[in-house]
XYZ file of C-alpha atoms in Angstrom:
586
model
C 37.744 20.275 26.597
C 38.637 23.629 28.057
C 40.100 26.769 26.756
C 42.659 28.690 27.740
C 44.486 31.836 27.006
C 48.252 32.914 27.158
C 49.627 35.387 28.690
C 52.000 36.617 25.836
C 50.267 39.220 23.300
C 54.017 40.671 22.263
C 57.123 39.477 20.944
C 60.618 40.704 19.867
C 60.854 37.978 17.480
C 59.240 38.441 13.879
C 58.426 34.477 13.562
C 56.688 34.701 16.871
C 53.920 33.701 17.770
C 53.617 31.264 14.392
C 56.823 29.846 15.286
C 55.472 28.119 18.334
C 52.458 26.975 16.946
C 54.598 25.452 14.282
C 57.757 24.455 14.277
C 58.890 20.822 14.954
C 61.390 21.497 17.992
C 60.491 24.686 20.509
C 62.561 25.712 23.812
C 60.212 25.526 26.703
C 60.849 25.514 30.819
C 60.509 22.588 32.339
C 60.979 23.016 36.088
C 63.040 25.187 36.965
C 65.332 24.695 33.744
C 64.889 24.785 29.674
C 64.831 22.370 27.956
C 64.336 21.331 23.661
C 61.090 19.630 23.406
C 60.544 17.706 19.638
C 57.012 17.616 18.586
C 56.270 14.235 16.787
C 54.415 14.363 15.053
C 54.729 17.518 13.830
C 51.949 20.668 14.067
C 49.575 20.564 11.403
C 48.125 23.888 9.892
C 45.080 24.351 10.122
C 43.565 27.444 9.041
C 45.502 31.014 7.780
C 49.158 30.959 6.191
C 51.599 31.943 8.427
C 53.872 34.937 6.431
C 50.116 36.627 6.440
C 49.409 36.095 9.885
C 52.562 36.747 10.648
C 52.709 40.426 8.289
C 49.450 41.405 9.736
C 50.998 41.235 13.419
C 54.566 42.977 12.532
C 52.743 45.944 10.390
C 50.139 46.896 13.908
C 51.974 49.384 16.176
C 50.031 48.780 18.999
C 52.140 47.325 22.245
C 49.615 44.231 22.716
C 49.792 42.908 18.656
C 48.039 39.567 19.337
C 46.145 36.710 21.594
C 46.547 33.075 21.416
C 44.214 31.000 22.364
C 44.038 26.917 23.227
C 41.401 24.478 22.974
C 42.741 21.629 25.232
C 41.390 18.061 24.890
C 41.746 14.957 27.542
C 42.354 12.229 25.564
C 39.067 10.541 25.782
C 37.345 13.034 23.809
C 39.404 12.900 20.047
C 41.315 10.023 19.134
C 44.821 11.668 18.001
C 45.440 8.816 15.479
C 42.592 9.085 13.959
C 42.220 12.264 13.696
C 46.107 12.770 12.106
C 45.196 10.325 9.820
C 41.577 11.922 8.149
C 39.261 10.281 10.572
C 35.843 11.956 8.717
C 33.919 12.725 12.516
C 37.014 13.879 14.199
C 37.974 16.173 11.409
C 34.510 17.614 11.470
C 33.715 18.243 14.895
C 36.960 20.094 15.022
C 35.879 22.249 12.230
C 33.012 23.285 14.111
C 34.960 24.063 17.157
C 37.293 26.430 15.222
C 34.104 27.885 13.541
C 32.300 28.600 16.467
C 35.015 29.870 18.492
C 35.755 32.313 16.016
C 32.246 33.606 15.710
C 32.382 33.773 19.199
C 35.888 36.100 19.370
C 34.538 38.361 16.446
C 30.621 38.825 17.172
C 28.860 41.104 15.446
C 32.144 42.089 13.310
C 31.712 41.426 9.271
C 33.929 38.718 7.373
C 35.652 41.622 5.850
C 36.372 43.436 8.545
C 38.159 40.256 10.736
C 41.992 40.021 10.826
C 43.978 37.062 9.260
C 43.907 34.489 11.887
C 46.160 31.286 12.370
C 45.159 27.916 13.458
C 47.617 24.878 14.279
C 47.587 21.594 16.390
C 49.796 19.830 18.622
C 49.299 16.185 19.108
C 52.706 15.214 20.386
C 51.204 14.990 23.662
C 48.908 11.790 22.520
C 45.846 14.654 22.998
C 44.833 16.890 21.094
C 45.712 20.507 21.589
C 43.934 23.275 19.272
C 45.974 26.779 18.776
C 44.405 29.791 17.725
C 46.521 32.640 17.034
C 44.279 36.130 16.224
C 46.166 39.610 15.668
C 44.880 41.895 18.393
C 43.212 44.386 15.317
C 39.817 45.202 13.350
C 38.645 47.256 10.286
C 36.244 49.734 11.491
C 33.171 50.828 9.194
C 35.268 53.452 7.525
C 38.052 50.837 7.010
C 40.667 52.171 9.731
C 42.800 49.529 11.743
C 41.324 49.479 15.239
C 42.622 47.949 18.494
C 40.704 44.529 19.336
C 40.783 41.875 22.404
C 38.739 39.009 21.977
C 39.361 38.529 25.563
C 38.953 41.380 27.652
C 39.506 41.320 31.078
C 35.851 41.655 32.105
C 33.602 39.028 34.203
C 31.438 39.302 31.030
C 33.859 37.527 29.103
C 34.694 34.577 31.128
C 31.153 34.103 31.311
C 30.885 34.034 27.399
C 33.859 31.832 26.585
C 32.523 29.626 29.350
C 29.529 29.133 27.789
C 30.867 28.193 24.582
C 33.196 25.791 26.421
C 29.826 24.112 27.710
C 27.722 24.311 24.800
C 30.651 22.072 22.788
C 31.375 19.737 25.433
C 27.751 18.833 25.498
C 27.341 18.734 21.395
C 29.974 16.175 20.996
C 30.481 14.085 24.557
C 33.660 15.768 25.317
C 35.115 16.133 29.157
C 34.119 19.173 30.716
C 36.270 20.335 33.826
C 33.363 20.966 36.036
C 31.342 17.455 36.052
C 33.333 16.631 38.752
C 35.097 13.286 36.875
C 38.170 14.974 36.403
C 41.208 14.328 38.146
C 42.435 18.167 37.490
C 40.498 19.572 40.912
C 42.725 22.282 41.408
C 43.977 24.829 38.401
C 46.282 27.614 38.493
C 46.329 30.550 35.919
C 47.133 29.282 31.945
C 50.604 30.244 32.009
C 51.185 28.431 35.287
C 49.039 25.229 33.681
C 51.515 25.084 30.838
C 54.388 25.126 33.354
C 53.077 22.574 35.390
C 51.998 19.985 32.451
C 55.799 20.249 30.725
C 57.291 19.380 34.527
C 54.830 16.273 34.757
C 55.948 15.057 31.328
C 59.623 15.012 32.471
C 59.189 13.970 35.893
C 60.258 17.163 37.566
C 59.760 19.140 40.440
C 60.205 23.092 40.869
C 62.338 25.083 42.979
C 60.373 26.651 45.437
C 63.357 29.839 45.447
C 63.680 30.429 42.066
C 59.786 29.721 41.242
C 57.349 29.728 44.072
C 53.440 30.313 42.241
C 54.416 26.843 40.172
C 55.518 25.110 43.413
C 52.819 25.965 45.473
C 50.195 24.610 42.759
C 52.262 21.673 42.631
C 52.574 20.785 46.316
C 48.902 21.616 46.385
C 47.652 19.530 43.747
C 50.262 16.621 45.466
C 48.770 16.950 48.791
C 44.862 17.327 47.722
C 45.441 13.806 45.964
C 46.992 11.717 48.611
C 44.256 13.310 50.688
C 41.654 11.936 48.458
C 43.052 8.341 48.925
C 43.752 8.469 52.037
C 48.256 8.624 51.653
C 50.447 10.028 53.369
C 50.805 13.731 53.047
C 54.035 13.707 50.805
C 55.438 17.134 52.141
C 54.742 15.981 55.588
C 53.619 19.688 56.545
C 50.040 20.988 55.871
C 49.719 22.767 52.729
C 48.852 26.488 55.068
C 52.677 26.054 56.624
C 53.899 25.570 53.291
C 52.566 28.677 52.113
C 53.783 30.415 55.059
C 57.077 29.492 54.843
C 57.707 31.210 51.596
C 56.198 34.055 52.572
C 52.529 33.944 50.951
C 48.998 33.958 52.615
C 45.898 32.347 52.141
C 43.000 34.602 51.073
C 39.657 32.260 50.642
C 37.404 34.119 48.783
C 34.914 31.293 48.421
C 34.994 27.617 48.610
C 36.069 27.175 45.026
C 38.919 29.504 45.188
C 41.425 30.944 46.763
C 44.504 33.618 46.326
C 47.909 33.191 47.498
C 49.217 36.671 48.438
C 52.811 37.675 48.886
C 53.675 41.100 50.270
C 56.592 41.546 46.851
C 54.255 40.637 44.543
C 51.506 42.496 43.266
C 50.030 39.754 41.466
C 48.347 37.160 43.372
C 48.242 33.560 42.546
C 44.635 32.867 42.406
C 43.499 28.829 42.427
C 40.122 27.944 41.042
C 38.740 23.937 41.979
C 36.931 22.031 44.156
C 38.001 21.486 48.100
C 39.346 17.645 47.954
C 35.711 16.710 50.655
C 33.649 18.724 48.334
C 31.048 17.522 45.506
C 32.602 19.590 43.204
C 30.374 22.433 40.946
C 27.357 21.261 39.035
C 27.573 21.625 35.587
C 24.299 23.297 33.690
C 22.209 21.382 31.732
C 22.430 21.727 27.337
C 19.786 24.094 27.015
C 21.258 26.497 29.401
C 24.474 26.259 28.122
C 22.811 27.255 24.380
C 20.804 29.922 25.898
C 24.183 31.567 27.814
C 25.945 31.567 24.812
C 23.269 33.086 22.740
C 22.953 35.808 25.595
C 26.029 36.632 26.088
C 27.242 37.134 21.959
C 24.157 39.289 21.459
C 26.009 41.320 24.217
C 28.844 41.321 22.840
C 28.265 42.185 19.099
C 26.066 45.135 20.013
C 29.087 46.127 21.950
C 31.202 45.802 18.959
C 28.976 47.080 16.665
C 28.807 50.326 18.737
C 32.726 50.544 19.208
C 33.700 50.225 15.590
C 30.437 51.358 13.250
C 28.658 53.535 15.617
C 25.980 50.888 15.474
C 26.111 50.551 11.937
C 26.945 46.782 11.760
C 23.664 44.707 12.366
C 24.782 40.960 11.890
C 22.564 38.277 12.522
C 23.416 35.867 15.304
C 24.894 32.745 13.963
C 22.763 29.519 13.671
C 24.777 27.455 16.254
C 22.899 23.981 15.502
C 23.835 24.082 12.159
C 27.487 25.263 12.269
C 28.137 21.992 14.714
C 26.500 19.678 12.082
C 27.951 21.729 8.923
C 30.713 24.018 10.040
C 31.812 26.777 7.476
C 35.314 26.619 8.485
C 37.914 24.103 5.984
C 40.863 22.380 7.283
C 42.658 19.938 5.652
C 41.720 16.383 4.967
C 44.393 14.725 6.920
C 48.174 15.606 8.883
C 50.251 16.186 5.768
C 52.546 13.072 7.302
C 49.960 10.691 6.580
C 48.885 12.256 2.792
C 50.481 9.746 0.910
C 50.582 5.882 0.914
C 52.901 5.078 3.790
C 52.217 1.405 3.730
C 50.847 -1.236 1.259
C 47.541 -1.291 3.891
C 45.763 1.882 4.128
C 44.348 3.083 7.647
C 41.061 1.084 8.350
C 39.383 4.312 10.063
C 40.284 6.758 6.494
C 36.539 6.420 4.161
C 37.572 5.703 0.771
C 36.526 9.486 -0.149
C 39.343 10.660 2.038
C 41.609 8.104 0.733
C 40.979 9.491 -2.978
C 41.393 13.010 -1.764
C 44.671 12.446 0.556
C 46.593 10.682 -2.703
C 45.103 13.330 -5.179
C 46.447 15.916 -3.160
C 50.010 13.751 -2.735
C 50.126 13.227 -6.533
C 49.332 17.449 -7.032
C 51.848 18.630 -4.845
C 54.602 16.236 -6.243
C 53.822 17.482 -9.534
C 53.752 20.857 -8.419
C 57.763 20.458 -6.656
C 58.840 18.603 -10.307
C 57.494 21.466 -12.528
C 58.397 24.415 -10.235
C 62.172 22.644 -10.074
C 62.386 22.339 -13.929
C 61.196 25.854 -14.586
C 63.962 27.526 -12.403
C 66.228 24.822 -13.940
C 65.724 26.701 -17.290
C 65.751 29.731 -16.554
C 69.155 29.505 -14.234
C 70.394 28.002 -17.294
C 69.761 30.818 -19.690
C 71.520 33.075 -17.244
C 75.070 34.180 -18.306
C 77.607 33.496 -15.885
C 80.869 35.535 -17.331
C 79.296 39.274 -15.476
C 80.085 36.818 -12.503
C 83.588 36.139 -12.828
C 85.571 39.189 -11.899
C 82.786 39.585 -8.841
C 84.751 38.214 -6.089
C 87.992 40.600 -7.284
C 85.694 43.505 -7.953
C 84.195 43.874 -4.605
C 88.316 42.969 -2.783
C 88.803 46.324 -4.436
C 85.841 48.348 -3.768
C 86.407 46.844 -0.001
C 90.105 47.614 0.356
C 89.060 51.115 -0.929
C 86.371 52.289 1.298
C 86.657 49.827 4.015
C 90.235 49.801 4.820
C 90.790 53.010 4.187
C 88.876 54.374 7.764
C 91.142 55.454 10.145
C 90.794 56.540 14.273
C 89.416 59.950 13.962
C 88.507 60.373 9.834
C 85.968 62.699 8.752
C 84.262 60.890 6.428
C 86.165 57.350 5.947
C 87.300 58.560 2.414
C 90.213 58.183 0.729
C 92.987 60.120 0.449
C 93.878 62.509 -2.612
C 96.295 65.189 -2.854
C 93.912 68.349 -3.869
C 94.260 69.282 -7.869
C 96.827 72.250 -8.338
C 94.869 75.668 -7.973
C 91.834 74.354 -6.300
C 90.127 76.317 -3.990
C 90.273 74.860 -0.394
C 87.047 73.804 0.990
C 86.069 75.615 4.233
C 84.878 73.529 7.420
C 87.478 72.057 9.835
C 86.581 68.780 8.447
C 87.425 69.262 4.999
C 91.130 71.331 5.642
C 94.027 69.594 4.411
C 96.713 67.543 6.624
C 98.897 70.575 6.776
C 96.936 72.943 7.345
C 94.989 70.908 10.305
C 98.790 70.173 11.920
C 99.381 74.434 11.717
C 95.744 74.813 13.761
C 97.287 72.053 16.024
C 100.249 73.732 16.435
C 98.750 76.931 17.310
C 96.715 75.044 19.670
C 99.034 73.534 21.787
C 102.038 76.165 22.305
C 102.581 77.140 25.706
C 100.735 73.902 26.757
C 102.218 70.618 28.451
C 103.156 68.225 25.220
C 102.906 71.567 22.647
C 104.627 71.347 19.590
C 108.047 73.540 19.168
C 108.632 74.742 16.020
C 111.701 76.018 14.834
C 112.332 79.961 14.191
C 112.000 79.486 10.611
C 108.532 77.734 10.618
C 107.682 74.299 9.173
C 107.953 73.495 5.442
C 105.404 73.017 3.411
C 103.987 69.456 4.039
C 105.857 68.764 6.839
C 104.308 66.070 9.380
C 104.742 67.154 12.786
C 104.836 65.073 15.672
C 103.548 66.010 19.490
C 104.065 65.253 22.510
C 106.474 62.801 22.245
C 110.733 62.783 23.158
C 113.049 61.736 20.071
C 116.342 59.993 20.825
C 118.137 62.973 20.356
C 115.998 64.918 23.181
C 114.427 67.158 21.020
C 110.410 67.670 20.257
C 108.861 68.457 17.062
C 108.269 67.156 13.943
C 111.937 67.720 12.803
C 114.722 64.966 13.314
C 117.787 65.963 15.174
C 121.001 65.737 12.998
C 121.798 62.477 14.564
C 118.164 61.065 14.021
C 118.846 57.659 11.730
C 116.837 57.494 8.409
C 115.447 54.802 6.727
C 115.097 54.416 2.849
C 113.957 51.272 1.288
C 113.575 51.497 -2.647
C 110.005 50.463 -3.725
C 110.834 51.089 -7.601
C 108.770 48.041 -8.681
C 105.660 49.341 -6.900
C 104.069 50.767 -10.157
C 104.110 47.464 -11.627
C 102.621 45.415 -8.593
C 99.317 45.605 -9.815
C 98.124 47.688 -6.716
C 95.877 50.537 -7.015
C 96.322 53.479 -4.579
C 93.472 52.936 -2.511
C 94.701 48.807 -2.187
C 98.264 50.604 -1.202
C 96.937 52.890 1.677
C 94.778 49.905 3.010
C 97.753 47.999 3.306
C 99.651 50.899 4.796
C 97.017 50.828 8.049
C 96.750 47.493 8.111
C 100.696 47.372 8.532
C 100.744 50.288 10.696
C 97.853 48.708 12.825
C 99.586 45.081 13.021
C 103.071 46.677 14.331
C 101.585 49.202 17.051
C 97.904 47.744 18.061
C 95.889 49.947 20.084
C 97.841 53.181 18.639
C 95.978 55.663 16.897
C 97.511 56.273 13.633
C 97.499 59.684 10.812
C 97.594 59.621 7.427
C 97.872 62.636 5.131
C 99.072 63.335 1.391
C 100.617 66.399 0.053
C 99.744 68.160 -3.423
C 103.518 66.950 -4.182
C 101.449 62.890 -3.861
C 103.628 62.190 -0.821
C 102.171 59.713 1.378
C 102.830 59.687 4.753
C 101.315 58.032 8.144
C 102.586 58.382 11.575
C 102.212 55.726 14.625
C 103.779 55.466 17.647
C 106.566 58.201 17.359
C 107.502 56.368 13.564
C 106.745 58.326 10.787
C 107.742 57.022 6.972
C 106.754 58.526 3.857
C 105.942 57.219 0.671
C 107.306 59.324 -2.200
C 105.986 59.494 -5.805
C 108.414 57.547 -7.251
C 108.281 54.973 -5.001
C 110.983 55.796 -2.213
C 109.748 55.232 1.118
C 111.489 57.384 3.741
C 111.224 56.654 7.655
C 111.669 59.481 10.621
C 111.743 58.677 14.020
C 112.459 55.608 16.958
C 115.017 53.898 14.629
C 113.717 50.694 16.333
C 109.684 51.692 15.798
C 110.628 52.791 12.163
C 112.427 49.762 11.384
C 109.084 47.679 13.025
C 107.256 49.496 11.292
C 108.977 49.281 7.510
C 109.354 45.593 7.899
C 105.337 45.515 8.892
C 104.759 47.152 5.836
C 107.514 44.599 3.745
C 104.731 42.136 4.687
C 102.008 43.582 2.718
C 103.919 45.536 0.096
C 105.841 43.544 -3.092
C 109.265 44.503 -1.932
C 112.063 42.881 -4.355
C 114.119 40.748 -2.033
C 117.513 42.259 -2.573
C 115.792 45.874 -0.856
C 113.822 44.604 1.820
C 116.958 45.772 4.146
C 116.410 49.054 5.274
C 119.261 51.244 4.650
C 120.418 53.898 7.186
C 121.573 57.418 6.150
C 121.766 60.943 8.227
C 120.416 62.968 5.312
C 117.710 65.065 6.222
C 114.662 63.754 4.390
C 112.703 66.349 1.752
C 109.900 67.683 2.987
């Protein structure tokens, strides 16, 4: 067994990092590519719920929220089956691992004081994989939330975590990585590992352009084992001239490691292992491995203890024999696929204790689903559905109201209503009505390229003024020439239609919008409750009593009136728009 850490203490994602310890199907790299790897049989929680975990990490502010840690196992040293299915031993001496390692992480810190933590496995792999997930946070002796790495980047730390590593391997006859019987002799950093193991699963190689620190662990692992057995060196090139060639160079720092340096990288890729001729490290005996450990966490909770309490905090050093024979950590009896009775003969390696337990628990938690599911049966059932029935056309209307309503430029998206006779104007630019915005326009632009021209007599009250744009008859303004053609199409039935005034001037833009798209459209109403809206040199206006009037491009108003015959209930014998010269009211 060995333990590892990731590289990842951050995440964008609020299901991260529970999600990967988790779910049934994860996107991982695999080469050079990504692809969807399915995890049969599924993780198994351990220890912690995840919307906890998961709360703890998303309320912290801090820009490194979380570690995650791995216990890896070869798959000599736990039986997978067995231990999915409730194997007693197995279950046990991965209790104590959890137990210890999280003694370990928070020495010298109080039960109280520790953050929610999250424990899963993955045994998809046939091995076992252990995944500890710990927010990157502490209580201090006055109760604040403190910053916390279990981890730190100090040569203190590696020697701790080391020690545990040795002090379990020797407890329960696991593999260690340094008693030379293991075929890993060269090893890369964690997240390089993880790269490395998904690419030997699918039978892939890495691109040495697009990812060079993977491919040079790979080649190097490659050549160091046909060198063992005397093959053929599978590159063909020693492994220095394949280093060379993409730019990195060897620094040996001792004879069980090295760094590969590139000049555009800052971060060296340092490889840890014995030389392929060597003897390999020899690993220290039990007793030293017990007295490391014991060492190096009195170190570490007085370092704690100072930190957080101000030396305050005075807990007693755990009693490691006893947590590996009676760990105080609880996981669950079995993998919750193989709770219930999956076959008429139960597993040979599941005691009849477990057996009792594993169907208890099956028969609870099917009870549970039936009596949850008949309470919010009754209860949906005393619910009155008629407040629901006029939902859907209650919130068309509230939509076509304020939604539809929000036109290129609008103040405040509101709708439109003529002001009450003898109100006083609100002040602010903003607020000003359509008339007295196209007068400040006007004013604006004279004596400008595309100005408005008024005539000598000024505009009428409510007029709508166009800019900047030539009328058939050659003339600017908002006035038509004497020639301009007028359309009037009688809307007398519009009262009736059932539409409410903010439905009508949604369906005015939207028919405005569909004719011209990309045009920026006006709309305005007069204290006479004249509605009018002008795209695209077309203006038409929508009189009280229904009348709709159109100024303008005879052809735009015409595309424009039959854009709004779309939308608008117009009785089939006055769809046609009828052309007049009278000059339209103002």
């Amino acid at each position: 067994m060995l333990i590892g850490w990731s590289k990842h203490q951050s995440s964008e994602s609020l299901r991260q990092p529970a999600s990967y310890l988790l779910d049934p199907e994860v996107r991982k790299p695999v080469g050079s590519a990504e692809v969807v790897e399915r995890r049969v049989p599924v993780p198994e929680l351990l220890v912690g719920h995840p919307a906890v975990f998961q709360s703890a990490v998303f309320a912290l502010r801090f820009k490194r929220k979380y570690r995650v840690t791995t216990l890896s196992f070869h798959c000599e040293d736990i039986d997978v089956h067995a231990f999915n299915e409730g194997n007693e031993a197995a279950r046990r001496q991965v209790s104590a691992a959890i137990n210890l390692f999280l003694e370990v992480a928070f020495a010298g810190i109080p039960e109280p004081s520790r953050p929610p933590v999250l424990v899963g496995t993955h045994t998809h792999l046939d091995r076992l994989e252990i995944n500890i997930a710990t927010p990157r946070f502490v209580r201090n002796s006055g109760g604040s939330v403190r910053s916390f790495n279990p981890h730190p980047p100090k040569r203190g730390s590696w020697f701790l975590w080391d020690a545990l590593r040795d002090v379990l391997n020797f407890n329960f006859g696991w593999r260690s990585p340094n008693d030379g019987t293991s075929a890993q002799k060269l090893r890369g950093p964690d997240w390089v590992e993880k790269r490395l193991a998904a690419a030997e699963r699918h039978g892939t190689t890495f691109d040495p352009a697009k990812d060079p620190k993977p491919f040079l662990l790979q080649a190097a692992r490659l050549i160091a084992a046909h060198h063992a057995v005397d093959a053929p060196n599978p590159y063909g090139k020693p492994f220095p001239e394949i280093v060379a060639e993409l730019g990195f160079r060897i620094e040996h720092r001792n004879r069980f490691s090295m760094r590969l340096v590139h000049p555009d990288d800052p971060h060296p890729l340092l490889v840890r292992g014995r030389h392929p001729l060597s003897h390999g490290d020899i690993a220290p005996d039990p007793a030293e491995a017990l007295e490391s450990l014991q060492r190096y966490w009195t170190r570490r909770a007085q370092q704690n203890s100072k930190r957080f309490s101000q030396g305050t905090w005075s807990e007693p050093q755990p009693d490691w024999a006893s947590r590996l024979e009676a760990p105080e950590v609880r996981i669950p009896p079995c993998h919750p696929d193989f709770a219930g009775p999956s076959s008429a003969v139960p597993s040979a390696g599941m005691p009849l204790r477990v057996k009792l337990q594993v169907y208890l628990s099956a028969m609870a938690k099917a009870l549970g689903v039936m009596m949850a599911e008949a309470r919010i049966l009754q209860y949906l059932s005393a619910v009155p559905v008629a407040p629901f029935n006029s939902l859907a056309n209650r919130l068309e209307k509230l939509n076509a109201e304020y939604d539809q309503t929000r036109l290129d430029g609008g103040p405040d998206g509101r709708t439109v209503r003529p002001a009450p006779p003898g109100s006083r104007p609100r002040r602010g630019r903003s607020e000003l009505g359509a008339d007295q915005r196209a007068s400040f326009r006007d004013r604006a632009d004279q004596g400008r390229d595309g100005a408005a021209d008024r005539k000598p007599g000024g505009a009428a009250p409510g007029a709508f003024r166009f800019r900047g744009h030539e009328h058939p008859a050659g003339k600017r303004g908002g006035e038509p020439a004497a020639d301009a053609v007028i359309h009037r199409v009688d809307l007398s039935d519009l009262g009736t239609s059932g539409l409410s005034r903010g439905r009508l001037i949604g369906l005015i833009v939207r028919a405005a919008r569909g004719a011209f798209p990309g045009k920026p459209a006006a709309l305005a109403m007069d204290q006479d409750g004249r509605l009018k809206i002008r795209i695209a040199d077309a203006m038409i206006q929508i009189c009280s009593d229904g009348t709709v009037k159109g100024v303008g491009d005879p052809e735009r108003v015409g595309a424009l009136v039959d854009a709004l015959a779309e939308y608008i209930p117009i009785r089939s014998g006055e769809a046609t728009a009828q052309v007049s010269t009278d000059q339209p009211g103002p």
